[in-house]
């Protein structure tokens, strides 16, 4: 673990997050677009939607059984002549003759004149007849039109985050598409000469580019539309070109890598020269952070270590992105530590933890390269900056991942 003290000029997590939020809050989108029903899950409904039709659409049977008049089965057992059979999907407009029964399937129209359905379980079929063993009262197993929702009534309210249950109701009234708010559009730009995309064979010194994919996933999971994921070598001209494309296509750009104190810090070199704020935040992991505006578009620059990138996203970007997308805030909880913890003085530390019944356990050490271990975590453990040691059993704040 690094024990470097925070530099005197380091911003606090709250300060830096405040700056990020100040830059991103104006991105609140009010534009409305249509989403097909297959793409509507997780989107936010932009307008009240009223039912264009009644549900049920027509009077139909709630059971496989026999449509009758209740008065015909008031004394049982009773044998009635069978006047017909109606399957689901048939128009079923022939009226029920007096004193007769019509066999109906679930969802089939109820013949005019019938007022209840006797479930098939309570009957015995004869030759052109049916014997009803148990009587029913008017209305039994008859689904009347409009008893679920009436045409013109409010079905789902504007602002609703569309879950499967909302989509089920909206699909049931036959809507082909829904008005939803456009999502914030983000571009991801990774940097590093050592990085290669999945599918290529690693040569000595190379690693796979995981931050591009990971940031794309993190953004998508938080209500953001990812318009591009690009990579640039540690070459200022190449980076400038990629950055201009990213800023030209998105509301916000996320970069990874190139912001530390090494010799080839392309992101910092290009953006600090163009007015970006680059410096240390009193946090571990994710200390070096950058914040810039390129062609009017905010650019958040995260350090490249994979855990640093993910934690930077969780701590600085995710809260405001969820707010912009109308998503519920990240869940936080107070739980008992199952392990003892050491933490650097003057830096807020976010450790990876896994919740158990009786508390939270560490999944790895604090190293910001331990991305495989992070897959086992379900929370970040938030250790305040003034704390240097915590015994097992201490209560800590955890942020749900
Ligand atoms: P940097 O912030 O560019 O100095 O990178 C810090 C560490 O993170 C180095 O070990 C890089 O190889 C690694 N790294 C940077 N970018 C990525 C990326 N996109 N995917 C995976 N690892 C990365
Ligand atoms: Mg790099």
Coordinates of C-alpha atoms and ligand atoms in Angstrom, one line a residue:
X1 CA 0.0 0.0 0.0
X2 CA 1.2 3.5 -0.8
X3 CA 1.8 5.5 2.3
X4 CA 2.5 8.7 0.5
X5 CA 0.8 11.6 2.3
X6 CA -1.7 13.6 0.4
X7 CA -0.1 16.7 -1.0
X8 CA -1.1 20.0 0.7
X9 CA -2.9 21.1 -2.4
X10 CA -5.0 17.9 -2.9
X11 CA -8.7 18.5 -3.3
X12 CA -11.1 16.6 -1.1
X13 CA -13.4 14.0 -2.7
X14 CA -16.4 16.3 -1.9
X15 CA -14.7 19.3 -3.5
X16 CA -13.8 17.4 -6.7
X17 CA -17.2 15.8 -6.9
X18 CA -18.7 19.2 -6.5
X19 CA -16.7 20.5 -9.5
X20 CA -17.7 17.4 -11.6
X21 CA -21.4 18.0 -10.7
X22 CA -21.1 21.7 -11.5
X23 CA -19.8 20.8 -15.0
X24 CA -22.3 17.9 -15.6
X25 CA -25.5 19.2 -14.1
X26 CA -26.3 21.5 -17.1
X27 CA -26.4 18.3 -19.2
X28 CA -29.9 17.5 -17.9
X29 CA -31.7 16.4 -21.1
X30 CA -35.3 17.4 -21.8
X31 CA -35.3 16.2 -25.4
X32 CA -37.8 13.5 -26.1
X33 CA -37.4 10.6 -28.5
X34 CA -39.4 7.5 -29.4
X35 CA -38.2 4.1 -28.1
X36 CA -39.6 0.9 -29.6
X37 CA -41.1 -1.4 -27.0
X38 CA -38.0 -3.6 -27.3
X39 CA -35.7 -0.7 -26.4
X40 CA -37.8 0.9 -23.7
X41 CA -36.6 -1.0 -20.7
X42 CA -34.8 1.3 -18.3
X43 CA -35.7 4.4 -20.2
X44 CA -37.6 7.3 -18.6
X45 CA -41.1 8.0 -19.9
X46 CA -41.3 11.6 -21.0
X47 CA -45.1 12.0 -21.2
X48 CA -48.1 10.6 -19.4
X49 CA -49.4 7.7 -21.4
X50 CA -53.1 7.1 -21.4
X51 CA -54.7 3.8 -22.5
X52 CA -55.9 4.0 -26.1
X53 CA -58.2 1.0 -25.5
X54 CA -60.1 -0.7 -22.7
X55 CA -58.5 -3.6 -20.9
X56 CA -60.0 -6.2 -21.1
X57 CA -60.7 -5.2 -24.6
X58 CA -64.0 -7.1 -24.7
X59 CA -66.1 -9.3 -22.3
X60 CA -64.3 -12.6 -22.1
X61 CA -64.0 -15.8 -20.1
X62 CA -61.6 -16.1 -17.2
X63 CA -61.7 -19.9 -17.3
X64 CA -62.0 -22.9 -19.6
X65 CA -65.6 -23.8 -19.0
X66 CA -69.2 -23.2 -19.9
X67 CA -70.9 -19.9 -20.4
X68 CA -74.4 -20.0 -18.9
X69 CA -77.0 -17.9 -17.3
X70 CA -76.5 -18.2 -13.5
X71 CA -80.3 -18.9 -13.1
X72 CA -79.8 -22.1 -15.3
X73 CA -77.4 -23.6 -12.8
X74 CA -79.1 -22.4 -9.5
X75 CA -80.0 -26.0 -8.7
X76 CA -77.3 -28.6 -9.3
X77 CA -76.6 -31.1 -10.7
X78 CA -78.3 -29.9 -13.9
X79 CA -77.8 -31.1 -17.5
X80 CA -77.9 -28.4 -20.2
X81 CA -77.9 -28.7 -24.0
X82 CA -74.5 -27.6 -25.5
X83 CA -75.2 -24.8 -28.0
X84 CA -71.6 -24.3 -29.3
X85 CA -67.9 -23.9 -28.6
X86 CA -66.0 -20.6 -28.7
X87 CA -62.2 -20.6 -28.7
X88 CA -59.9 -17.6 -27.9
X89 CA -59.6 -15.6 -31.1
X90 CA -63.1 -16.3 -32.5
X91 CA -65.5 -13.4 -32.7
X92 CA -68.1 -15.4 -30.7
X93 CA -71.1 -13.2 -31.4
X94 CA -73.9 -15.9 -31.4
X95 CA -76.2 -15.3 -28.4
X96 CA -76.7 -18.0 -25.8
X97 CA -80.0 -19.8 -26.3
X98 CA -82.2 -19.8 -23.2
X99 CA -81.3 -22.7 -20.8
X100 CA -78.3 -23.8 -22.8
X101 CA -74.5 -23.7 -22.3
X102 CA -71.7 -22.7 -24.7
X103 CA -68.3 -24.1 -24.1
X104 CA -65.7 -21.3 -23.9
X105 CA -61.9 -21.2 -23.6
X106 CA -60.0 -18.8 -21.4
X107 CA -59.9 -15.4 -23.2
X108 CA -62.8 -16.3 -25.6
X109 CA -65.7 -13.9 -26.0
X110 CA -68.6 -14.6 -23.7
X111 CA -71.8 -15.2 -25.8
X112 CA -74.3 -12.4 -25.4
X113 CA -76.9 -13.5 -22.8
X114 CA -74.5 -15.5 -20.7
X115 CA -73.6 -14.0 -17.3
X116 CA -71.2 -16.5 -15.8
X117 CA -68.8 -19.3 -16.6
X118 CA -68.8 -22.6 -14.9
X119 CA -65.2 -24.0 -14.8
X120 CA -64.7 -27.2 -16.7
X121 CA -63.6 -28.8 -13.4
X122 CA -67.2 -28.5 -12.1
X123 CA -68.8 -30.2 -15.1
X124 CA -69.2 -33.5 -16.9
X125 CA -69.4 -33.5 -20.7
X126 CA -72.3 -35.6 -22.2
X127 CA -73.3 -36.2 -25.8
X128 CA -74.3 -32.8 -26.9
X129 CA -74.9 -31.8 -23.3
X130 CA -73.0 -30.7 -20.2
X131 CA -73.9 -31.6 -16.6
X132 CA -73.1 -28.8 -14.2
X133 CA -72.2 -30.1 -10.7
X134 CA -71.9 -26.8 -8.9
X135 CA -73.8 -23.6 -9.4
X136 CA -72.4 -20.1 -10.0
X137 CA -73.6 -16.6 -9.5
X138 CA -73.7 -13.9 -12.2
X139 CA -70.3 -12.4 -12.9
X140 CA -68.3 -15.5 -12.0
X141 CA -65.2 -15.8 -14.3
X142 CA -66.5 -13.1 -16.6
X143 CA -63.9 -10.4 -17.4
X144 CA -65.8 -7.2 -18.2
X145 CA -64.2 -4.7 -20.6
X146 CA -62.5 -1.7 -19.0
X147 CA -62.3 -3.3 -15.5
X148 CA -58.5 -3.2 -15.6
X149 CA -58.1 0.2 -17.3
X150 CA -60.5 2.3 -19.3
X151 CA -59.6 3.9 -22.7
X152 CA -58.4 7.4 -21.9
X153 CA -57.3 6.6 -18.3
X154 CA -53.7 7.2 -17.2
X155 CA -51.7 4.1 -17.6
X156 CA -48.1 5.1 -16.8
X157 CA -47.1 8.5 -15.5
X158 CA -44.4 10.8 -17.1
X159 CA -41.0 10.4 -15.4
X160 CA -41.5 6.7 -14.7
X161 CA -38.4 4.6 -15.1
X162 CA -39.7 1.8 -17.3
X163 CA -39.5 -1.6 -15.7
X164 CA -40.9 -4.8 -17.2
X165 CA -44.2 -4.3 -15.4
X166 CA -44.8 -0.9 -17.0
X167 CA -43.7 -2.3 -20.4
X168 CA -46.2 -5.2 -20.0
X169 CA -49.1 -2.8 -19.4
X170 CA -48.0 -0.5 -22.3
X171 CA -47.7 -3.4 -24.6
X172 CA -51.1 -4.8 -23.6
X173 CA -52.8 -1.7 -25.0
X174 CA -50.9 -2.1 -28.3
X175 CA -48.5 0.8 -28.2
X176 CA -45.6 0.2 -30.7
X177 CA -43.3 2.9 -29.2
X178 CA -43.0 5.2 -26.2
X179 CA -42.0 8.8 -25.7
X180 CA -38.8 8.7 -23.6
X181 CA -36.2 11.2 -22.5
X182 CA -33.0 11.1 -24.6
X183 CA -30.2 9.9 -22.5
X184 CA -27.0 11.8 -21.8
X185 CA -24.5 10.8 -24.5
X186 CA -21.0 9.9 -23.5
X187 CA -17.8 9.2 -25.4
X188 CA -15.0 7.1 -23.9
X189 CA -11.4 7.6 -24.9
X190 CA -8.7 5.4 -23.5
X191 CA -4.9 6.1 -23.9
X192 CA -1.8 4.0 -23.7
X193 CA 0.8 2.6 -26.0
X194 CA 0.7 -0.7 -24.2
X195 CA -3.0 -1.5 -24.8
X196 CA -4.5 -3.8 -27.4
X197 CA -8.1 -4.8 -28.0
X198 CA -9.5 -8.2 -27.1
X199 CA -8.8 -10.9 -29.7
X200 CA -5.2 -9.8 -30.4
X201 CA -2.2 -11.8 -29.2
X202 CA -0.3 -9.9 -26.6
X203 CA 3.3 -9.1 -27.4
X204 CA 5.8 -8.4 -24.7
X205 CA 4.9 -5.4 -22.7
X206 CA 1.3 -5.3 -23.9
X207 CA -2.0 -5.7 -22.0
X208 CA -5.6 -5.8 -23.0
X209 CA -7.5 -2.5 -23.0
X210 CA -10.2 -3.1 -20.3
X211 CA -11.0 0.4 -19.3
X212 CA -12.7 1.2 -22.6
X213 CA -15.1 -1.7 -22.2
X214 CA -15.5 -1.2 -18.5
X215 CA -16.3 2.5 -18.7
X216 CA -18.8 1.8 -21.5
X217 CA -20.5 -0.8 -19.3
X218 CA -20.5 1.5 -16.3
X219 CA -22.0 4.3 -18.3
X220 CA -24.7 2.1 -19.9
X221 CA -25.6 0.7 -16.5
X222 CA -26.3 4.2 -15.2
X223 CA -28.6 5.5 -17.8
X224 CA -26.0 6.9 -20.2
X225 CA -25.9 6.3 -24.0
X226 CA -22.3 5.4 -25.0
X227 CA -21.8 6.9 -28.5
X228 CA -18.2 5.9 -29.0
X229 CA -15.3 4.0 -27.3
X230 CA -12.0 5.0 -28.9
X231 CA -8.4 4.4 -28.1
X232 CA -5.4 6.7 -28.7
X233 CA -1.8 5.9 -28.4
X234 CA 0.3 8.2 -26.1
X235 CA 0.7 10.6 -28.9
X236 CA -0.5 14.2 -28.5
X237 CA -1.6 14.6 -32.1
X238 CA -3.5 11.4 -32.2
X239 CA -5.1 12.1 -28.8
X240 CA -6.1 15.6 -29.9
X241 CA -7.8 14.2 -33.0
X242 CA -9.6 11.5 -31.0
X243 CA -10.7 14.0 -28.4
X244 CA -12.1 16.4 -31.0
X245 CA -14.2 13.5 -32.4
X246 CA -15.4 12.5 -29.0
X247 CA -16.3 16.0 -28.0
X248 CA -18.0 16.5 -31.3
X249 CA -20.3 13.5 -30.8
X250 CA -21.1 13.5 -27.1
X251 CA -22.4 15.6 -24.2
X252 CA -19.5 14.4 -22.0
X253 CA -16.2 12.6 -22.6
X254 CA -14.4 10.2 -20.2
X255 CA -10.8 9.6 -20.7
X256 CA -8.6 6.9 -19.0
X257 CA -4.9 7.0 -18.4
X258 CA -2.2 9.6 -18.9
X259 CA -2.9 11.9 -16.0
X260 CA -0.2 10.8 -13.5
X261 CA 3.4 11.9 -13.0
X262 CA 5.1 9.7 -15.6
X263 CA 7.0 10.8 -18.7
X264 CA 4.2 10.2 -21.3
X265 CA 1.1 11.6 -19.7
X266 CA -0.7 12.5 -23.0
X267 CA -4.1 13.4 -21.5
X268 CA -2.6 15.8 -18.9
X269 CA -0.1 17.2 -21.3
X270 CA -2.8 18.1 -23.9
X271 CA -5.6 19.1 -21.7
X272 CA -3.7 21.0 -18.9
X273 CA -2.3 23.1 -21.7
X274 CA -5.8 23.8 -22.8
X275 CA -7.1 25.1 -19.5
X276 CA -7.9 21.7 -17.9
X277 CA -7.7 21.3 -14.1
X278 CA -5.3 18.5 -13.3
X279 CA -4.2 17.6 -9.8
X280 CA -4.4 15.3 -6.9
X281 CA -7.6 14.5 -5.1
X282 CA -7.1 13.1 -1.6
X283 CA -8.5 9.7 -2.5
X284 CA -7.1 6.2 -2.9
X285 CA -7.4 4.8 -5.5
X286 CA -7.9 7.5 -8.1
X287 CA -5.7 10.3 -6.8
X288 CA -4.8 12.0 -10.0
X289 CA -7.9 13.5 -11.7
X290 CA -8.5 15.9 -14.5
X291 CA -11.4 18.1 -15.4
X292 CA -11.6 20.0 -18.7
X293 CA -14.0 21.6 -21.1
X294 CA -13.3 20.9 -24.8
X295 CA -15.5 22.7 -27.4
X296 CA -18.0 23.3 -24.6
X297 CA -18.0 19.6 -23.7
X298 CA -17.0 18.5 -20.2
X299 CA -14.1 16.0 -20.1
X300 CA -13.5 13.8 -17.1
X301 CA -10.0 12.3 -17.0
X302 CA -9.5 9.3 -14.8
X303 CA -6.2 7.6 -14.0
X304 CA -5.6 4.4 -16.0
X305 CA -5.2 1.7 -13.4
X306 CA -8.3 -0.3 -13.9
X307 CA -9.5 -0.2 -10.3
X308 CA -8.7 3.6 -10.2
X309 CA -10.8 4.1 -13.3
X310 CA -13.8 2.1 -11.9
X311 CA -13.6 3.8 -8.4
X312 CA -13.2 7.2 -10.0
X313 CA -16.4 6.5 -12.0
X314 CA -18.2 5.3 -8.8
X315 CA -17.2 8.2 -6.7
X316 CA -17.1 11.2 -9.0
X317 CA -19.4 10.4 -12.0
X318 CA -22.0 7.9 -11.0
X319 CA -24.0 10.0 -8.5
X320 CA -24.5 12.9 -10.9
X321 CA -25.1 10.6 -14.0
X322 CA -27.8 8.8 -12.1
X323 CA -29.4 12.1 -11.1
X324 CA -29.3 13.3 -14.7
X325 CA -30.9 10.0 -15.8
X326 CA -33.6 10.1 -13.2
X327 CA -32.2 6.9 -11.6
X328 CA -32.4 6.3 -7.9
X329 CA -29.2 7.3 -6.0
X330 CA -26.5 4.8 -5.3
X331 CA -27.5 2.8 -2.2
X332 CA -25.3 3.3 0.9
X333 CA -25.4 1.4 4.1
X334 CA -23.6 1.2 7.5
X335 CA -22.2 -2.2 8.2
X336 CA -19.6 -3.9 10.4
X337 CA -16.1 -4.6 9.1
X338 CA -15.2 -8.3 9.2
X339 CA -11.4 -7.5 8.7
X340 CA -9.1 -4.9 10.2
X341 CA -8.1 -2.1 7.8
X342 CA -5.2 0.3 7.5
X343 CA -5.6 3.5 5.5
X344 CA -3.2 6.3 4.5
X345 CA -3.5 9.5 6.5
X346 CA -5.1 12.4 4.8
X347 CA -6.7 10.3 2.0
X348 CA -10.2 8.9 1.8
X349 CA -9.9 5.3 0.8
X350 CA -12.4 3.2 -1.1
X351 CA -11.7 -0.5 -0.6
X352 CA -13.4 -3.3 -2.4
X353 CA -15.7 -5.3 -0.2
X354 CA -18.1 -8.1 -0.2
X355 CA -21.2 -8.2 1.9
X356 CA -21.9 -11.2 4.1
X357 CA -24.7 -11.7 6.6
X358 CA -22.8 -10.2 9.5
X359 CA -20.8 -7.5 7.8
X360 CA -18.4 -6.7 5.0
X361 CA -15.2 -8.5 4.1
X362 CA -12.3 -7.2 2.1
X363 CA -11.9 -8.9 -1.3
X364 CA -8.3 -7.8 -1.9
X365 CA -5.6 -5.5 -0.9
X366 CA -5.8 -1.8 -1.9
X367 CA -3.7 -2.2 -5.1
X368 CA -5.4 -0.3 -7.9
X369 CA -4.3 -2.9 -10.5
X370 CA -6.3 -5.7 -8.8
X371 CA -9.2 -5.7 -11.3
X372 CA -9.8 -9.4 -11.2
X373 CA -10.4 -9.2 -7.5
X374 CA -12.9 -6.4 -8.0
X375 CA -15.2 -8.8 -9.8
X376 CA -15.8 -10.4 -6.4
X377 CA -16.8 -7.1 -4.7
X378 CA -20.3 -5.9 -4.4
X379 CA -19.6 -2.7 -2.4
X380 CA -16.9 0.0 -2.0
X381 CA -15.9 0.5 1.7
X382 CA -15.6 4.2 2.3
X383 CA -12.8 4.9 4.8
X384 CA -12.8 8.6 5.9
X385 CA -9.5 10.4 5.2
X386 CA -8.6 11.0 8.9
X387 CA -8.9 7.3 9.7
X388 CA -5.6 5.3 9.6
X389 CA -6.7 2.1 11.3
X390 CA -9.9 0.3 11.9
X391 CA -10.4 -2.8 13.9
X392 CA -12.7 -5.6 12.8
X393 CA -16.1 -4.9 14.1
X394 CA -15.9 -1.2 13.3
X395 CA -18.9 0.3 11.5
X396 CA -18.2 1.6 8.0
X397 CA -20.1 3.1 5.2
X398 CA -20.4 1.0 2.1
X399 CA -21.5 2.1 -1.4
X400 CA -23.3 -0.5 -3.5
X401 CA -21.5 -1.3 -6.7
Ligands
LIG1 P1 -1.7 5.5 -16.6 O1 -2.7 6.1 -15.8 O2 -1.8 5.7 -18.1 O3 -0.3 5.8 -16.1 O4 -1.8 3.9 -16.5 C1 -1.7 3.3 -15.2 C2 -1.8 1.8 -15.3 O5 -3.1 1.5 -15.8 C3 -0.8 1.2 -16.2 O6 -0.4 0.0 -15.7 C4 -1.6 1.0 -17.5 O7 -1.1 -0.1 -18.3 C5 -2.9 0.6 -17.0 N1 -3.9 1.1 -17.9 C6 -4.1 2.3 -18.5 N2 -5.1 2.3 -19.3 C7 -5.7 1.1 -19.3 C8 -6.8 0.5 -20.0 N3 -7.5 1.2 -20.9 N4 -7.0 -0.8 -19.7 C9 -6.3 -1.5 -18.9 N5 -5.3 -1.0 -18.2 C10 -4.9 0.3 -18.4
LIG2 MG1 -0.8 5.4 -19.8

